[in-house]
Amino acid sequence: MRKIFVIGIGAGNPDYVTVQAINALNEVDVFFIMDKGEEKEDFVRLRKEICERYVKDKSYRIMQTVDPPRDRTASSYEPAVLTWHEQRARIYERLIGEELGEDECGAFLVWGDPSLYDSTLRIIDQIIARANVAFEYEVIPGISAIQALAARHRIVLNRIGRSVHITTGRKVAEGLPNDIDDVIVMLDADCSFKALGDSGFDIYWGAYVGTDDEILVAGNLRERKGDIERLRTEAKARKGWVMDTYLLRKHDA
Amino acid sequence: MRKIFVIGIGAGNPDYVTVQAINALNEVDVFFIMDKGEEKEDFVRLRKEICERYVKDKSYRIMQTVDPPRDRTASSYEPAVLTWHEQRARIYERLIGEELGEDECGAFLVWGDPSLYDSTLRIIDQIIARANVAFEYEVIPGISAIQALAARHRIVLNRIGRSVHITTGRKVAEGLPNDIDDVIVMLDADCSFKALGDSGFDIYWGAYVGTDDEILVAGNLRERKGDIERLRTEAKARKGWVMDTYLLRKHDA
């Protein structure tokens, strides 16, 4: 039976890879790597470096394909994403069927952790639902960008006995729920924290966390938001892409 | 200058340890291990096993101390926790000052990830504020119980474009916010999910996730909550302690 690993490789630092992930990497015959837009070169290179660094005494193949573009002009977010997943499911299904022998093992290497804001597991579920190709699969957790951010700022995400909310830039732009004190924001291309006005928040922001390009900023949101926006714009211009995350911590009344 | 590592060792499976954590472990002269209540033997053993398995060609000392008990009868949760942190800060401060040479490196091994519902970083902050002993410190992220749970259930924690809420059993018992769809619950000794009645939720529950004792249950909360409570009670009786986590996923209207 074919086997697929979905392996979280951690967010940024190749040292974030776990022993469990290394063991899985060493069982893989075919790595499926999707090119994704502008950041593609760096991301493909990181994945290849992880294979080279951690796979010992085993030959493997790399299947590199181009990710279909997502329709970013669609008026409704979720249907556009679902259509995109379906396109990708068809591509992956074909790759698994054609490129992987009956007893071989394939893998998708997921930036960060497969359980947070990543589509790989949804696509695997779609392939299984289509039932054209049979395989077993296993998920290996990885260090997420959130954990890297917290570690580098040396903070605990929750306050004592309180909750933590994880959300997207899109949701922050729509307005935060009232009763939420600590909010981690991912996928925020528009610096939505600016829209929070001068309500009392601290921000712990980081880009390229855990890498040589890491930028960290912490402090009062009102005082630091201009700096963060500027640093983010400069970094994106310099590198071609930016990946950032932040924690908003509401001041106690 | 003295150095302290706060190292996330992952939740349960020794293979969850990262390469970054292994590198840090190999710089450590003194591991500080606190005994904590009933689960202490297993937890102390796991930490020692991780040292033995991953530290190569370096001698190290293990300083084992007894954790002061937290006042669980206190009427107010947060002050009792703060008092407990202060007691632990005094103990750790003394250990760092007395047991660690001026150029030596010490470490605390944190179950899961130091950034989520763990007190070690708060205690380090308190020691720094007391300013009786000087040291630098670094935080190494680890695979949290939440990620282990998601990986073993092979699920994504968020739904497309939506938020995820992380909270405690205590908060769930007080009632969930209305506008929250996906809730991860930690530190729930009282099976607070029972209080949610028959409102439409799926539950993804796990105990001892990633270990040989792992128990996983998923399904409709109404149908599975009895099983989970029974399994949890039996497991706790058998092993002396239980560590579990779960995701509640509200049915779409």
Short mmCIF file of C-alpha atoms in Angstrom, two decimals, chain B:
data_model
loop_
_atom_site.label_atom_id
_atom_site.label_comp_id
_atom_site.label_asym_id
_atom_site.label_seq_id
_atom_site.Cartn_x
_atom_site.Cartn_y
_atom_site.Cartn_z
CA MET B 1 27.75 34.77 32.48
CA ARG B 2 25.33 32.07 33.53
CA LYS B 3 22.90 30.88 30.89
CA ILE B 4 19.49 29.28 31.28
CA PHE B 5 17.67 27.37 28.56
CA VAL B 6 13.92 26.89 28.79
CA ILE B 7 13.49 23.92 26.47
CA GLY B 8 10.17 22.66 25.14
CA ILE B 9 10.56 18.88 24.92
CA GLY B 10 7.21 18.27 23.24
CA ALA B 11 4.12 16.61 24.66
CA GLY B 12 4.54 12.91 25.23
CA ASN B 13 6.57 11.32 22.48
CA PRO B 14 10.37 11.64 22.94
CA ASP B 15 10.56 11.82 19.12
CA TYR B 16 8.82 15.22 19.30
CA VAL B 17 12.13 16.73 20.45
CA THR B 18 13.56 19.15 17.85
CA VAL B 19 17.13 19.41 16.57
CA GLN B 20 17.30 22.85 18.20
CA ALA B 21 16.34 21.30 21.54
CA ILE B 22 18.93 18.53 21.13
CA ASN B 23 21.64 21.12 20.43
CA ALA B 24 20.61 23.04 23.54
CA LEU B 25 20.51 19.87 25.68
CA ASN B 26 24.12 19.25 24.72
CA GLU B 27 25.22 22.59 26.17
CA VAL B 28 23.66 22.04 29.58
CA ASP B 29 25.64 21.48 32.79
CA VAL B 30 22.69 21.32 35.20
CA PHE B 31 19.13 20.20 34.53
CA PHE B 32 16.64 21.52 37.07
CA ILE B 33 13.78 19.09 37.51
CA MET B 34 10.80 19.78 39.74
CA ASP B 35 8.65 17.01 41.11
CA LYS B 36 5.02 17.82 40.54
CA GLY B 37 2.33 15.95 42.45
CA GLU B 38 1.04 12.56 41.42
CA GLU B 39 2.33 12.36 37.90
CA LYS B 40 5.81 13.10 39.16
CA GLU B 41 7.49 9.75 38.68
CA ASP B 42 6.52 9.39 35.03
CA PHE B 43 7.37 13.01 34.25
CA VAL B 44 10.73 12.94 35.99
CA ARG B 45 11.54 9.66 34.24
CA LEU B 46 10.64 11.09 30.83
CA ARG B 47 12.92 14.09 31.38
CA LYS B 48 15.80 11.84 32.46
CA GLU B 49 15.25 9.57 29.46
CA ILE B 50 15.42 12.57 27.15
CA CYS B 51 18.72 13.65 28.71
CA GLU B 52 20.14 10.12 28.42
CA ARG B 53 18.97 9.61 24.88
CA TYR B 54 20.03 12.95 23.40
CA VAL B 55 23.04 14.21 25.37
CA LYS B 56 26.28 12.90 23.83
CA ASP B 57 29.81 13.17 25.23
CA LYS B 58 28.96 15.72 27.89
CA SER B 59 28.63 15.27 31.60
CA TYR B 60 25.71 16.91 33.32
CA ARG B 61 24.15 17.11 36.75
CA ILE B 62 20.47 16.72 37.60
CA MET B 63 19.07 18.85 40.42
CA GLN B 64 15.76 17.45 41.52
CA THR B 65 13.61 19.47 43.92
CA VAL B 66 10.10 19.25 45.22
CA ASP B 67 7.61 21.74 43.81
CA PRO B 68 5.75 23.69 46.52
CA PRO B 69 2.05 22.75 46.49
CA ARG B 70 -0.39 25.25 44.99
CA ASP B 71 -3.29 26.25 47.25
CA ARG B 72 -6.19 24.65 45.37
CA THR B 73 -8.68 25.67 48.05
CA ALA B 74 -8.12 29.41 47.50
CA SER B 75 -11.31 31.26 46.57
CA SER B 76 -9.60 33.26 43.83
CA TYR B 77 -7.59 31.47 41.15
CA GLU B 78 -5.11 34.07 39.94
CA PRO B 79 -3.74 35.29 43.31
CA ALA B 80 -3.19 31.69 44.42
CA VAL B 81 -1.25 31.00 41.22
CA LEU B 82 0.81 34.17 41.63
CA THR B 83 1.74 33.22 45.20
CA TRP B 84 2.76 29.79 43.96
CA HIS B 85 4.92 31.31 41.20
CA GLU B 86 6.62 33.52 43.79
CA GLN B 87 7.46 30.51 45.94
CA ARG B 88 8.85 28.69 42.94
CA ALA B 89 10.81 31.78 41.82
CA ARG B 90 12.57 31.82 45.21
CA ILE B 91 13.48 28.14 44.89
CA TYR B 92 14.73 28.46 41.30
CA GLU B 93 16.65 31.63 42.18
CA ARG B 94 18.49 29.83 44.94
CA LEU B 95 19.21 26.84 42.69
CA ILE B 96 20.57 29.03 39.87
CA GLY B 97 22.71 30.99 42.33
CA GLU B 98 24.03 28.01 44.30
CA GLU B 99 24.14 25.11 41.87
CA LEU B 100 25.27 26.81 38.68
CA GLY B 101 28.86 28.03 38.26
CA GLU B 102 29.49 31.51 36.86
CA ASP B 103 30.04 30.22 33.30
CA GLU B 104 27.74 27.25 33.43
CA CYS B 105 24.53 26.54 31.61
CA GLY B 106 21.31 25.36 33.26
CA ALA B 107 18.05 24.17 31.78
CA PHE B 108 14.41 23.64 32.57
CA LEU B 109 12.72 21.00 30.43
CA VAL B 110 9.13 21.98 29.75
CA TRP B 111 6.49 19.43 28.76
CA GLY B 112 4.96 20.56 25.46
CA ASP B 113 5.72 24.18 24.59
CA PRO B 114 6.84 26.87 27.06
CA SER B 115 4.52 29.40 25.40
CA LEU B 116 1.22 27.74 26.33
CA TYR B 117 -0.16 27.25 29.84
CA ASP B 118 3.23 26.77 31.41
CA SER B 119 4.62 28.83 34.28
CA THR B 120 8.38 28.51 33.69
CA LEU B 121 8.78 31.77 31.75
CA ARG B 122 6.73 33.73 34.30
CA ILE B 123 8.98 32.39 37.03
CA ILE B 124 12.12 33.35 35.07
CA ASP B 125 10.66 36.87 34.67
CA GLN B 126 10.11 37.05 38.44
CA ILE B 127 13.68 35.97 39.18
CA ILE B 128 14.95 38.64 36.82
CA ALA B 129 12.74 41.26 38.51
CA ARG B 130 14.13 40.24 41.93
CA ALA B 131 17.63 40.93 40.51
CA ASN B 132 19.52 38.74 43.00
CA VAL B 133 21.15 36.53 40.38
CA ALA B 134 22.22 37.46 36.86
CA PHE B 135 21.90 35.21 33.80
CA GLU B 136 20.97 35.27 30.17
CA TYR B 137 18.25 32.96 28.90
CA GLU B 138 16.90 31.47 25.71
CA VAL B 139 13.60 29.77 24.90
CA ILE B 140 13.33 26.70 22.64
CA PRO B 141 9.82 25.94 21.32
CA GLY B 142 8.40 22.41 21.51
CA ILE B 143 5.50 20.45 20.02
CA SER B 144 2.46 21.25 22.18
CA ALA B 145 -0.25 18.79 23.24
CA ILE B 146 -2.59 20.65 20.89
CA GLN B 147 -0.46 19.91 17.86
CA ALA B 148 0.04 16.31 18.90
CA LEU B 149 -3.75 15.97 19.22
CA ALA B 150 -4.35 17.47 15.77
CA ALA B 151 -1.67 15.33 14.13
CA ARG B 152 -2.97 12.10 15.64
CA HIS B 153 -6.56 12.93 14.62
CA ARG B 154 -5.18 14.11 11.25
CA ILE B 155 -7.22 17.32 11.41
CA VAL B 156 -6.69 21.02 10.80
CA LEU B 157 -7.62 23.02 13.90
CA ASN B 158 -9.11 25.99 12.04
CA ARG B 159 -11.80 25.89 9.40
CA ILE B 160 -11.09 27.81 6.17
CA GLY B 161 -10.59 31.48 6.98
CA ARG B 162 -11.92 31.10 10.53
CA SER B 163 -10.49 31.52 14.02
CA VAL B 164 -9.41 29.05 16.67
CA HIS B 165 -9.84 29.64 20.38
CA ILE B 166 -7.59 28.03 23.02
CA THR B 167 -8.96 27.99 26.52
CA THR B 168 -9.14 26.10 29.82
CA GLY B 169 -11.66 23.72 31.34
CA ARG B 170 -12.44 26.40 33.91
CA LYS B 171 -13.45 28.84 31.14
CA VAL B 172 -15.56 26.25 29.35
CA ALA B 173 -17.43 25.61 32.59
CA GLU B 174 -18.24 29.35 32.71
CA GLY B 175 -19.72 29.13 29.22
CA LEU B 176 -18.29 29.53 25.74
CA PRO B 177 -18.46 32.82 23.87
CA ASN B 178 -21.25 32.71 21.27
CA ASP B 179 -19.31 33.57 18.18
CA ILE B 180 -16.64 30.90 18.55
CA ASP B 181 -16.66 27.84 16.29
CA ASP B 182 -13.54 25.88 17.14
CA VAL B 183 -12.28 25.64 20.70
CA ILE B 184 -9.25 23.80 22.00
CA VAL B 185 -9.51 23.01 25.70
CA MET B 186 -6.55 22.37 28.00
CA LEU B 187 -6.29 21.77 31.74
CA ASP B 188 -9.76 20.33 32.08
CA ALA B 189 -9.84 18.05 35.11
CA ASP B 190 -13.64 18.15 35.33
CA CYS B 191 -14.79 17.11 31.85
CA SER B 192 -16.35 20.55 31.38
CA PHE B 193 -17.53 19.51 27.92
CA LYS B 194 -20.42 17.76 29.65
CA ALA B 195 -21.85 21.16 30.60
CA LEU B 196 -22.30 22.09 26.94
CA GLY B 197 -25.47 20.03 26.88
CA ASP B 198 -26.73 18.89 23.53
CA SER B 199 -25.78 21.93 21.50
CA GLY B 200 -24.23 20.69 18.27
CA PHE B 201 -20.53 19.99 18.63
CA ASP B 202 -18.09 17.43 17.41
CA ILE B 203 -15.27 16.55 19.79
CA TYR B 204 -11.73 15.36 19.02
CA TRP B 205 -10.33 14.14 22.31
CA GLY B 206 -7.03 12.57 23.23
CA ALA B 207 -5.17 11.46 26.36
CA TYR B 208 -1.44 10.64 26.63
CA VAL B 209 -1.27 11.64 22.96
CA GLY B 210 1.83 10.47 21.15
CA THR B 211 2.70 7.84 23.78
CA ASP B 212 2.09 4.10 24.05
CA ASP B 213 -0.88 4.83 26.32
CA GLU B 214 -2.56 7.09 23.78
CA ILE B 215 -6.37 7.11 23.72
CA LEU B 216 -8.20 8.94 20.93
CA VAL B 217 -11.94 9.51 20.58
CA ALA B 218 -13.68 11.58 17.90
CA GLY B 219 -17.33 12.10 17.03
CA ASN B 220 -20.52 13.85 17.97
CA LEU B 221 -20.11 15.30 21.47
CA ARG B 222 -23.57 14.17 22.57
CA GLU B 223 -22.82 10.58 21.55
CA ARG B 224 -19.23 10.39 22.78
CA LYS B 225 -19.09 12.42 25.98
CA GLY B 226 -20.07 9.48 28.17
CA ASP B 227 -17.34 7.29 26.66
CA ILE B 228 -14.74 9.99 27.08
CA GLU B 229 -15.58 10.57 30.72
CA ARG B 230 -15.43 6.85 31.43
CA LEU B 231 -12.16 6.33 29.54
CA ARG B 232 -10.65 9.31 31.32
CA THR B 233 -11.66 8.05 34.77
CA GLU B 234 -10.39 4.54 34.07
CA ALA B 235 -7.09 5.85 32.68
CA LYS B 236 -6.52 8.09 35.67
CA ALA B 237 -7.22 5.24 38.08
CA ARG B 238 -4.84 2.95 36.19
CA LYS B 239 -1.92 5.35 35.73
CA GLY B 240 -2.36 7.77 38.65
CA TRP B 241 -2.60 10.79 36.39
CA VAL B 242 -4.08 11.74 33.06
CA MET B 243 -3.18 14.48 30.65
CA ASP B 244 -5.75 15.17 27.97
CA THR B 245 -6.76 17.84 25.49
CA TYR B 246 -9.61 18.24 23.07
CA LEU B 247 -11.03 20.27 20.21
CA LEU B 248 -14.71 21.21 20.19
CA ARG B 249 -16.00 21.95 16.70
CA LYS B 250 -19.42 23.61 16.55
CA HIS B 251 -21.70 22.30 13.81
CA ASP B 252 -22.42 24.86 11.12
CA ALA B 253 -25.95 26.24 11.40
#
